[in-house]
Amino acid sequence: MRISGAEAVIRCLLEEGVDLVYGYPGGAIMPVYDELYKFQDQLHHVLVRHEQGATHAAQGYARATGKVGVAIATSGPGATNLVTGIADAQIDSTPMVCITGQVGRHLLGSDAFQETDIIGISTPVTKWNFQVTEASQIPEIIAKAFYIARSGRPGPVLIDITKNAQFDEFDFSYEKCTGIRSYVPVPKLNLDKVAEAAALINNAKKPLIVFGQGIILGKAEEEFKAVIEKSGIPSAWTILGLSALPTDHPLNVGMLGMHGNYAPNLLTNECDVLIAFGMRFDDRVTGNLKTYAKQAKVIHFEIDPAEVDKNVKTEVAVLGDVKESLVALLPLLDAKSHDLWLNEFKALREVEFNSVIKEELNPTNGKGISMGETIEMINKHSNGDAIIVSDVGQHQMFACRYAKFNSTKSNITSGGLGTMGFALPAAIGAKMGKPEREVVAIIGDGGFQMTIQELGTIFQTQVPVKIVILNNEFLGMVRQWQELFFDNRYASTKMINPNFVAIAEGYHIKSKKVTSRDDLDGAVAEMLASKESYFLEVMVEKENNVFPMIPTGACVSEIRLS
């Protein structure tokens, strides 16, 4: 079959099982869009309002479904506008393929109109990238792109296709990629290392499991649950690991890190064996590395060899696919309960509840609506079954701390990069990927205005996303730091906001603003009962802080309750 390179792009995507792409057209990618038009019955294209929105939507789709997200853009500014979302996907291990148009091969390096070296720009933030200059390269390169994006530790891939390669014809055939020489996405599991790990775990008096997104990416939730239930070990999660284990599981002891729960942070420096599954010991989790878990023997189950001993030195490193590792580990573990050790977590949880949580969920002394009680109201009406997509800032920490999750792939947020503006487009992608599930975006008034234009995407597609703006008229997280560490000098953090409800209504999205606690319950119920998209603005306490908190550079055991 002799076809153009542009048509080949579409046929390759269909061969990879892609049925949904996000993008924004332009001159250098126009031949591909012309073919998209012809294949629109098989491949649905969503027109976003900004290319960054395309990457975040593709991320939300990928995180909700486990499939590869796809974003398309033109050359120059179209391509560079993808970079933030690509960097976000790279650090959060999200499988994504980005396709950009490029000027003709004969114009490369001539500073032609809308020519930018996107290969050079994106190299540090992609798992792999490639510039296609001949039509015949397209099938092989796209096959490799999808294989690399989804295999091993997932990540983003970018393919830049010159315009001549889109127009030229060639004899098309497609073969999926199943391996690349010198690329080993999954290390071979060493069963001796698994046995070493099991021996340490079986002899531990105060073991602690810390788990990250690797459990979700490895589709190992059931195997992980079986391991913790047999071993009886308290288990704490990173932000991206949230929802791998149901929130109300008796061995789920809460969130690690800067604004995590009191008990798992404090007791990290008292456990004798620390077992890490699919997490990378990020600085927001560890605090000061010089004082992090120095008393513990560390076991690290990890797919990426580069993460082992990078931040925290291990006693035993078990490289390989986490699902395979957990299956091998389970029969070697002794069936135990660590009731006395678990009681220490429960006692510290009670301290945190009385010092922080109780007041956050039920504010007194005439205080305004809190972010925590708003999240709790969403729990009440969603029963923990919604996908929660949070942006970045205080509201993100409140969402992660207080949202309830019954099933996996339910917490979608920007973890490693901390990208404000992530949530609105990511929620669009999540809802399109999982239309049967309720999707609620939790966004601050600052981050919302970074991608507010994607309300237009919601209007055009009629995707029934629920949007909750927690409006404190501040860049809340920065303001909190300014209060605590910069003597209340609120430098450039006060927000003078527009009429958000009027803007949402301008996009024909049903909207409501809540200023009184008495109206919150009914408004959340109405929002979640709606079959269409819904915009809910909640005016929350202006100077409410999120605690506990580990100050920058401090030890995890120096966590503050106030």
PDB file of C-alpha atoms in Angstrom, residues 323-436:
ATOM      1  CA  LYS A 323       4.567  -7.593  40.176  1.00  0.00           C
ATOM      2  CA  GLU A 324       7.011 -10.433  39.507  1.00  0.00           C
ATOM      3  CA  SER A 325       9.036  -9.460  42.581  1.00  0.00           C
ATOM      4  CA  LEU A 326       5.980  -9.471  44.856  1.00  0.00           C
ATOM      5  CA  VAL A 327       4.853 -12.866  43.539  1.00  0.00           C
ATOM      6  CA  ALA A 328       8.310 -14.276  44.333  1.00  0.00           C
ATOM      7  CA  LEU A 329       8.411 -12.605  47.749  1.00  0.00           C
ATOM      8  CA  LEU A 330       4.997 -13.678  49.069  1.00  0.00           C
ATOM      9  CA  PRO A 331       5.672 -17.406  49.725  1.00  0.00           C
ATOM     10  CA  LEU A 332       8.949 -16.555  51.506  1.00  0.00           C
ATOM     11  CA  LEU A 333       7.306 -14.291  54.070  1.00  0.00           C
ATOM     12  CA  ASP A 334       6.227 -15.437  57.516  1.00  0.00           C
ATOM     13  CA  ALA A 335       2.616 -14.730  58.390  1.00  0.00           C
ATOM     14  CA  LYS A 336       2.784 -12.135  61.150  1.00  0.00           C
ATOM     15  CA  SER A 337       1.030  -9.303  62.881  1.00  0.00           C
ATOM     16  CA  HIS A 338       2.927  -6.367  64.316  1.00  0.00           C
ATOM     17  CA  ASP A 339       0.220  -5.183  66.692  1.00  0.00           C
ATOM     18  CA  LEU A 340       2.429  -3.343  69.180  1.00  0.00           C
ATOM     19  CA  TRP A 341       4.258  -1.550  66.371  1.00  0.00           C
ATOM     20  CA  LEU A 342       0.994  -0.747  64.601  1.00  0.00           C
ATOM     21  CA  ASN A 343      -0.364   0.666  67.862  1.00  0.00           C
ATOM     22  CA  GLU A 344       2.429   3.240  67.816  1.00  0.00           C
ATOM     23  CA  PHE A 345       1.075   4.496  64.484  1.00  0.00           C
ATOM     24  CA  LYS A 346      -2.460   4.584  65.874  1.00  0.00           C
ATOM     25  CA  ALA A 347      -1.360   6.570  68.930  1.00  0.00           C
ATOM     26  CA  LEU A 348       0.440   9.162  66.807  1.00  0.00           C
ATOM     27  CA  ARG A 349      -2.531   9.305  64.440  1.00  0.00           C
ATOM     28  CA  GLU A 350      -4.645  10.243  67.436  1.00  0.00           C
ATOM     29  CA  VAL A 351      -2.189  13.024  68.289  1.00  0.00           C
ATOM     30  CA  GLU A 352      -2.434  14.358  64.722  1.00  0.00           C
ATOM     31  CA  PHE A 353      -6.211  14.066  64.743  1.00  0.00           C
ATOM     32  CA  ASN A 354      -6.555  16.095  67.932  1.00  0.00           C
ATOM     33  CA  SER A 355      -3.938  18.673  66.936  1.00  0.00           C
ATOM     34  CA  VAL A 356      -4.731  19.133  63.225  1.00  0.00           C
ATOM     35  CA  ILE A 357      -7.387  16.993  61.573  1.00  0.00           C
ATOM     36  CA  LYS A 358     -10.278  17.601  63.961  1.00  0.00           C
ATOM     37  CA  GLU A 359     -10.126  21.367  63.508  1.00  0.00           C
ATOM     38  CA  GLU A 360      -9.489  21.136  59.764  1.00  0.00           C
ATOM     39  CA  LEU A 361     -12.542  18.990  59.103  1.00  0.00           C
ATOM     40  CA  ASN A 362     -14.765  20.836  61.586  1.00  0.00           C
ATOM     41  CA  PRO A 363     -13.527  24.424  61.908  1.00  0.00           C
ATOM     42  CA  THR A 364     -14.619  26.329  64.999  1.00  0.00           C
ATOM     43  CA  ASN A 365     -14.298  29.864  66.385  1.00  0.00           C
ATOM     44  CA  GLY A 366     -16.154  31.444  63.508  1.00  0.00           C
ATOM     45  CA  LYS A 367     -13.572  30.429  60.902  1.00  0.00           C
ATOM     46  CA  GLY A 368     -14.493  30.278  57.243  1.00  0.00           C
ATOM     47  CA  ILE A 369     -14.834  27.147  55.154  1.00  0.00           C
ATOM     48  CA  SER A 370     -11.655  25.071  55.181  1.00  0.00           C
ATOM     49  CA  MET A 371     -10.161  23.170  52.262  1.00  0.00           C
ATOM     50  CA  GLY A 372     -10.187  19.980  54.321  1.00  0.00           C
ATOM     51  CA  GLU A 373     -13.901  20.103  55.064  1.00  0.00           C
ATOM     52  CA  THR A 374     -14.600  20.711  51.373  1.00  0.00           C
ATOM     53  CA  ILE A 375     -12.662  17.558  50.478  1.00  0.00           C
ATOM     54  CA  GLU A 376     -14.528  15.697  53.231  1.00  0.00           C
ATOM     55  CA  MET A 377     -17.835  16.846  51.726  1.00  0.00           C
ATOM     56  CA  ILE A 378     -16.735  15.458  48.351  1.00  0.00           C
ATOM     57  CA  ASN A 379     -15.928  12.160  50.107  1.00  0.00           C
ATOM     58  CA  LYS A 380     -19.429  12.126  51.574  1.00  0.00           C
ATOM     59  CA  HIS A 381     -21.139  12.417  48.207  1.00  0.00           C
ATOM     60  CA  SER A 382     -18.669  10.386  46.085  1.00  0.00           C
ATOM     61  CA  ASN A 383     -18.238   7.534  48.601  1.00  0.00           C
ATOM     62  CA  GLY A 384     -14.548   7.412  47.728  1.00  0.00           C
ATOM     63  CA  ASP A 385     -15.303   6.208  44.193  1.00  0.00           C
ATOM     64  CA  ALA A 386     -14.302   9.340  42.232  1.00  0.00           C
ATOM     65  CA  ILE A 387     -11.078  10.035  40.378  1.00  0.00           C
ATOM     66  CA  ILE A 388      -9.619  13.105  42.077  1.00  0.00           C
ATOM     67  CA  VAL A 389      -7.381  15.253  39.863  1.00  0.00           C
ATOM     68  CA  SER A 390      -5.607  17.888  41.929  1.00  0.00           C
ATOM     69  CA  ASP A 391      -3.521  20.825  40.845  1.00  0.00           C
ATOM     70  CA  VAL A 392      -0.457  22.060  42.757  1.00  0.00           C
ATOM     71  CA  GLY A 393      -0.407  23.961  46.026  1.00  0.00           C
ATOM     72  CA  GLN A 394      -2.118  23.825  49.405  1.00  0.00           C
ATOM     73  CA  HIS A 395      -5.302  22.373  47.930  1.00  0.00           C
ATOM     74  CA  GLN A 396      -3.215  19.518  46.476  1.00  0.00           C
ATOM     75  CA  MET A 397      -1.896  18.613  49.919  1.00  0.00           C
ATOM     76  CA  PHE A 398      -5.374  18.833  51.440  1.00  0.00           C
ATOM     77  CA  ALA A 399      -6.762  16.653  48.642  1.00  0.00           C
ATOM     78  CA  CYS A 400      -4.059  14.030  49.105  1.00  0.00           C
ATOM     79  CA  ARG A 401      -4.420  14.096  52.896  1.00  0.00           C
ATOM     80  CA  TYR A 402      -8.214  13.928  53.115  1.00  0.00           C
ATOM     81  CA  ALA A 403      -9.636  12.437  49.904  1.00  0.00           C
ATOM     82  CA  LYS A 404     -10.826   8.831  50.188  1.00  0.00           C
ATOM     83  CA  PHE A 405     -10.046   6.223  47.554  1.00  0.00           C
ATOM     84  CA  ASN A 406     -11.489   2.751  47.155  1.00  0.00           C
ATOM     85  CA  SER A 407      -9.783   1.814  43.898  1.00  0.00           C
ATOM     86  CA  THR A 408      -6.506   2.272  42.085  1.00  0.00           C
ATOM     87  CA  LYS A 409      -5.672   4.943  39.481  1.00  0.00           C
ATOM     88  CA  SER A 410      -7.956   7.344  41.343  1.00  0.00           C
ATOM     89  CA  ASN A 411      -5.448  10.006  42.395  1.00  0.00           C
ATOM     90  CA  ILE A 412      -4.006  12.049  39.537  1.00  0.00           C
ATOM     91  CA  THR A 413      -1.725  14.969  40.296  1.00  0.00           C
ATOM     92  CA  SER A 414       1.566  16.535  39.270  1.00  0.00           C
ATOM     93  CA  GLY A 415       4.091  15.029  41.652  1.00  0.00           C
ATOM     94  CA  GLY A 416       7.740  15.556  40.820  1.00  0.00           C
ATOM     95  CA  LEU A 417       7.505  18.704  38.710  1.00  0.00           C
ATOM     96  CA  GLY A 418       4.703  20.363  40.665  1.00  0.00           C
ATOM     97  CA  THR A 419       3.064  21.965  37.629  1.00  0.00           C
ATOM     98  CA  MET A 420       0.418  24.578  38.370  1.00  0.00           C
ATOM     99  CA  GLY A 421      -2.276  24.413  35.701  1.00  0.00           C
ATOM    100  CA  PHE A 422      -2.063  20.618  35.483  1.00  0.00           C
ATOM    101  CA  ALA A 423      -5.463  19.664  36.870  1.00  0.00           C
ATOM    102  CA  LEU A 424      -8.043  21.151  34.495  1.00  0.00           C
ATOM    103  CA  PRO A 425      -6.705  19.583  31.267  1.00  0.00           C
ATOM    104  CA  ALA A 426      -5.645  16.404  33.093  1.00  0.00           C
ATOM    105  CA  ALA A 427      -9.202  15.991  34.369  1.00  0.00           C
ATOM    106  CA  ILE A 428     -10.462  16.261  30.786  1.00  0.00           C
ATOM    107  CA  GLY A 429      -8.131  13.433  29.772  1.00  0.00           C
ATOM    108  CA  ALA A 430      -9.030  11.315  32.785  1.00  0.00           C
ATOM    109  CA  LYS A 431     -12.765  11.631  32.145  1.00  0.00           C
ATOM    110  CA  MET A 432     -12.386  10.810  28.456  1.00  0.00           C
ATOM    111  CA  GLY A 433     -10.280   7.784  29.368  1.00  0.00           C
ATOM    112  CA  LYS A 434     -12.717   6.627  32.053  1.00  0.00           C
ATOM    113  CA  PRO A 435     -16.143   8.018  31.079  1.00  0.00           C
ATOM    114  CA  GLU A 436     -17.899   5.624  33.470  1.00  0.00           C
TER     115      GLU A 436
END
